[in-house]
Tab-separated table of C-alpha atoms and ligand atoms in Angstrom:
chain	number	residue	atom	x	y	z
I	215	MET	CA	0.000	0.000	0.000
I	216	LYS	CA	1.436	3.328	-0.978
I	217	ILE	CA	0.301	6.945	-0.997
I	218	VAL	CA	2.094	9.311	-3.363
I	219	ALA	CA	1.812	13.065	-2.791
I	220	ILE	CA	2.558	15.476	-5.627
I	221	VAL	CA	3.339	18.961	-4.295
I	222	GLY	CA	3.224	22.106	-6.439
I	223	SER	CA	4.675	24.675	-4.046
I	224	PRO	CA	8.011	26.245	-4.965
I	225	ARG	CA	8.813	26.309	-1.215
I	226	PRO	CA	9.872	22.856	0.043
I	227	ARG	CA	9.592	24.119	3.637
I	228	GLY	CA	6.431	26.137	3.057
I	229	ASN	CA	2.858	25.931	4.265
I	230	THR	CA	1.629	23.408	1.706
I	231	ASN	CA	4.458	21.011	2.438
I	232	TYR	CA	3.803	21.372	6.137
I	233	LEU	CA	0.224	20.109	5.715
I	234	VAL	CA	1.261	17.353	3.318
I	235	ASP	CA	3.829	16.143	5.849
I	236	GLN	CA	1.122	15.979	8.522
I	237	ALA	CA	-1.115	13.838	6.302
I	238	LEU	CA	1.697	11.499	5.263
I	239	ALA	CA	2.985	11.060	8.822
I	240	GLU	CA	-0.447	9.858	9.931
I	241	ALA	CA	-0.711	7.423	7.023
I	242	GLU	CA	2.757	6.066	7.850
I	243	ARG	CA	1.763	5.713	11.498
I	244	LEU	CA	-1.074	3.417	10.394
I	245	GLY	CA	1.313	1.306	8.319
I	246	VAL	CA	0.972	2.748	4.822
I	247	GLU	CA	4.103	3.586	2.830
I	248	THR	CA	4.284	7.151	1.508
I	249	GLU	CA	6.330	9.172	-0.944
I	250	LYS	CA	6.321	12.915	-1.491
I	251	ILE	CA	7.346	14.398	-4.818
I	252	ASP	CA	8.132	18.126	-4.684
I	253	LEU	CA	7.715	19.216	-8.281
I	254	CYS	CA	10.028	22.183	-7.658
I	255	ARG	CA	12.972	19.799	-7.258
I	256	TYR	CA	12.465	18.374	-10.736
I	257	THR	CA	11.936	19.474	-14.301
I	258	VAL	CA	8.378	19.112	-15.534
I	259	ASN	CA	7.975	21.201	-18.651
I	260	PRO	CA	4.631	22.470	-19.924
I	261	CYS	CA	2.749	20.311	-22.444
I	262	GLN	CA	3.713	21.223	-26.013
I	263	GLY	CA	0.209	20.599	-27.317
I	264	HIS	CA	0.987	18.637	-30.500
I	265	ASP	CA	-1.792	16.231	-29.448
I	266	ASN	CA	0.111	13.358	-30.971
I	267	CYS	CA	0.755	11.480	-27.680
I	268	ALA	CA	-1.240	8.434	-28.796
I	269	SER	CA	1.194	7.609	-31.579
I	270	GLN	CA	4.250	7.947	-29.291
I	271	GLU	CA	5.483	5.260	-26.917
I	272	GLN	CA	6.993	7.940	-24.724
I	273	CYS	CA	6.390	11.635	-24.327
I	274	LEU	CA	8.748	13.467	-26.671
I	275	GLN	CA	9.977	15.706	-23.864
I	276	GLN	CA	13.096	14.601	-22.031
I	277	ASP	CA	12.385	15.614	-18.463
I	278	ASP	CA	11.196	14.161	-15.156
I	279	ALA	CA	7.483	13.951	-16.008
I	280	PRO	CA	7.467	10.306	-17.247
I	281	TRP	CA	8.782	8.762	-14.021
I	282	ILE	CA	6.638	11.035	-11.865
I	283	LEU	CA	3.533	10.112	-13.885
I	284	GLU	CA	4.384	6.433	-13.497
I	285	LYS	CA	4.567	6.726	-9.699
I	286	PHE	CA	1.313	8.695	-9.725
I	287	ARG	CA	-0.362	6.081	-11.937
I	288	LEU	CA	0.662	3.108	-9.779
I	289	ALA	CA	-0.018	4.603	-6.332
I	290	ASP	CA	-2.827	3.135	-4.207
I	291	GLY	CA	-3.649	6.612	-2.915
I	292	VAL	CA	-2.768	10.023	-4.337
I	293	ILE	CA	-2.550	13.469	-2.754
I	294	VAL	CA	-2.306	16.532	-4.974
I	295	ALA	CA	-1.271	19.670	-3.089
I	296	THR	CA	-0.741	23.259	-4.154
I	297	PRO	CA	-0.748	26.803	-2.861
I	298	VAL	CA	-3.178	29.176	-4.566
I	299	TYR	CA	-1.473	31.538	-7.000
I	300	TYR	CA	-3.804	34.082	-8.583
I	301	TYR	CA	-6.938	32.064	-7.786
I	302	ASN	CA	-5.625	28.783	-9.098
I	303	MET	CA	-2.869	26.183	-8.806
I	304	THR	CA	0.802	27.087	-9.239
I	305	ALA	CA	2.536	26.857	-12.612
I	306	GLN	CA	4.458	23.807	-11.363
I	307	MET	CA	1.213	21.962	-10.623
I	308	LYS	CA	-0.466	23.041	-13.858
I	309	ALA	CA	2.437	21.671	-15.885
I	310	PHE	CA	2.113	18.343	-14.058
I	311	VAL	CA	-1.665	18.248	-14.603
I	312	ASP	CA	-1.306	18.970	-18.319
I	313	ARG	CA	1.368	16.306	-18.748
I	314	ASN	CA	-1.204	13.747	-17.558
I	315	TYR	CA	-2.668	14.176	-21.035
I	316	PHE	CA	-0.180	11.501	-22.111
I	317	LEU	CA	-1.952	8.968	-19.860
I	318	TYR	CA	-5.342	10.150	-21.099
I	319	ARG	CA	-4.376	9.777	-24.748
I	320	HIS	CA	-3.168	6.246	-24.028
I	321	ASP	CA	-6.417	5.367	-22.208
I	322	THR	CA	-4.331	4.657	-19.121
I	323	GLY	CA	-6.184	4.970	-15.846
I	324	ILE	CA	-4.550	5.475	-12.491
I	325	GLU	CA	-4.920	2.859	-9.794
I	326	ALA	CA	-5.687	4.977	-6.727
I	327	LYS	CA	-8.571	3.965	-4.493
I	328	ALA	CA	-8.449	7.191	-2.498
I	329	GLY	CA	-7.527	10.766	-3.340
I	330	GLY	CA	-6.831	13.910	-1.370
I	331	LEU	CA	-6.423	17.548	-2.315
I	332	ILE	CA	-4.513	19.963	-0.086
I	333	ILE	CA	-4.967	23.604	-1.033
I	334	VAL	CA	-3.308	26.514	0.769
I	335	ALA	CA	-4.058	30.207	0.280
I	336	GLY	CA	-3.470	33.490	2.038
I	337	SER	CA	-7.185	34.246	1.905
I	338	ASP	CA	-9.018	33.606	-1.367
I	339	GLY	CA	-9.177	31.420	-4.448
I	340	THR	CA	-9.443	27.998	-2.819
I	341	ALA	CA	-12.850	27.199	-4.372
I	342	GLN	CA	-11.613	27.795	-7.913
I	343	THR	CA	-8.474	25.771	-7.260
I	344	ASP	CA	-10.461	22.944	-5.701
I	345	ARG	CA	-12.779	22.867	-8.701
I	346	ALA	CA	-9.923	22.671	-11.192
I	347	LEU	CA	-7.938	19.991	-9.333
I	348	ARG	CA	-11.025	17.997	-8.394
I	349	ARG	CA	-12.119	17.812	-12.010
I	350	PHE	CA	-8.634	16.672	-12.962
I	351	LEU	CA	-8.448	13.942	-10.320
I	352	ALA	CA	-12.107	12.896	-10.597
I	353	PHE	CA	-11.521	12.227	-14.257
I	354	TYR	CA	-9.363	9.289	-13.164
I	355	ILE	CA	-10.793	8.124	-9.825
I	356	GLY	CA	-14.274	9.640	-9.451
I	357	ASN	CA	-15.429	12.442	-7.171
I	358	LYS	CA	-16.627	10.202	-4.332
I	359	ARG	CA	-13.114	9.165	-3.429
I	360	ILE	CA	-11.669	12.667	-3.136
I	361	THR	CA	-11.434	14.776	0.042
I	362	THR	CA	-10.203	18.370	0.058
I	363	VAL	CA	-8.309	19.997	2.920
I	364	ILE	CA	-8.068	23.784	2.808
I	365	GLY	CA	-5.615	25.724	4.947
I	366	LEU	CA	-5.184	29.466	5.156
I	367	ALA	CA	-1.669	30.797	5.767
I	368	SER	CA	0.438	33.542	4.222
I	369	ARG	CA	3.988	33.880	5.439
I	370	LEU	CA	6.497	31.062	5.645
I	371	GLY	CA	5.809	29.082	8.800
I	372	ASP	CA	2.299	30.417	9.386
I	373	MET	CA	0.667	27.020	8.890
I	374	LYS	CA	2.239	25.740	12.110
I	375	ASN	CA	-0.284	27.923	13.952
I	376	ASN	CA	-3.355	26.739	11.999
I	377	ALA	CA	-4.548	23.984	14.328
I	378	SER	CA	-7.763	23.189	12.453
I	379	ALA	CA	-6.026	22.764	9.087
I	380	ILE	CA	-3.362	20.587	10.720
I	381	GLU	CA	-6.031	18.359	12.218
I	382	GLU	CA	-7.874	18.135	8.881
I	383	ALA	CA	-4.679	17.131	7.098
I	384	ARG	CA	-3.934	14.489	9.725
I	385	LYS	CA	-7.476	13.166	9.365
I	386	LEU	CA	-7.040	13.009	5.600
I	387	GLY	CA	-3.936	10.852	6.084
I	388	ARG	CA	-5.708	8.571	8.546
I	389	ASP	CA	-8.833	8.234	6.402
I	390	MET	CA	-6.890	7.503	3.233
I	391	ALA	CA	-4.762	4.909	5.029
I	392	THR	CA	-7.855	3.255	6.507
I	393	THR	CA	-9.524	3.100	3.086
I	394	LEU	CA	-6.453	1.494	1.546
I	395	LEU	CA	-5.928	-0.997	4.365
I	396	GLN	CA	-9.592	-2.052	4.208
I	397	ALA	CA	-9.394	-2.513	0.432
I	398	ALA	CA	-6.233	-4.646	0.694
M	650	LIG	C1	2.562	34.621	-7.016
M	650	LIG	C2	1.638	34.444	-5.837
M	650	LIG	C3	0.269	34.503	-6.027
M	650	LIG	C4	-0.604	34.317	-4.954
M	650	LIG	N1	-1.945	34.371	-5.187
M	650	LIG	C5	-2.803	34.199	-4.148
M	650	LIG	C6	-4.213	34.236	-4.352
M	650	LIG	O1	-4.722	34.379	-5.471
M	650	LIG	N2	-5.010	34.082	-3.272
M	650	LIG	C7	-4.518	33.921	-2.011
M	650	LIG	O2	-5.301	33.812	-1.081
M	650	LIG	N3	-3.178	33.836	-1.783
M	650	LIG	C8	-2.311	33.965	-2.824
M	650	LIG	N4	-0.951	33.878	-2.612
M	650	LIG	C9	-0.449	33.526	-1.253
M	650	LIG	C10	-0.076	32.038	-1.114
M	650	LIG	O3	-1.121	31.185	-1.530
M	650	LIG	C11	0.281	31.739	0.348
M	650	LIG	O4	1.376	32.558	0.734
M	650	LIG	C12	0.629	30.301	0.632
M	650	LIG	O5	0.771	30.134	2.034
M	650	LIG	C13	1.921	29.848	-0.033
M	650	LIG	O6	2.078	28.465	0.203
M	650	LIG	P1	3.539	27.782	0.355
M	650	LIG	O7	4.136	28.288	1.632
M	650	LIG	O8	3.270	26.331	0.388
M	650	LIG	O9	4.349	28.164	-0.838
M	650	LIG	C14	-0.079	34.071	-3.665
M	650	LIG	C15	1.311	34.005	-3.470
M	650	LIG	C16	2.166	34.209	-4.539
M	650	LIG	C17	3.671	34.128	-4.317
């Protein structure tokens, strides 16, 4: 059993990562393996839009997207996490989302039985971001299996003081782990 978290914040020690770490720690505590992939540490270029993926065995771009997509595809549970930038996901996350088009054009589903969204904003734009990411993830695993955690925080380190968001993230980790362990 494994949960893979894809994180779109450019700040590895920022507020989004803080909540993701809380969720993953709880899942680990219940015996589920986890892996976090900080997109900012890798190169995931934007989709080039030729729409010719179906006739290619591999994406034509030589970057980190193929191995990240493979981990995402094979995970039992997936968490997609991003801060809100101008009322939507970050550029790092949008590039990752668009590169999933390769899976779509190959009719390749993902295996996850549970999904989580973690969305962090200073104040506004979480609903739009939730809608966009939920539609992306629901396309593969269905809306019923997706829970969203929203946390408000602005400056680096602020999330440590947001007790309710921390508890929601921990609950997400526990609930996802329980779902996966019951399905095993
Ligand atoms: C370029 C940029 C755009 C942002 N746009 C929004 C926004 O539209 N709404 C909002 O509430 N916060 C916005 N923020 C604030 C971030 O969402 C907030 O600081 C968040 O805690 C950053 O998460 P991180 O620490 O994981 O990087 C923006 C921040 C930046 C740098």
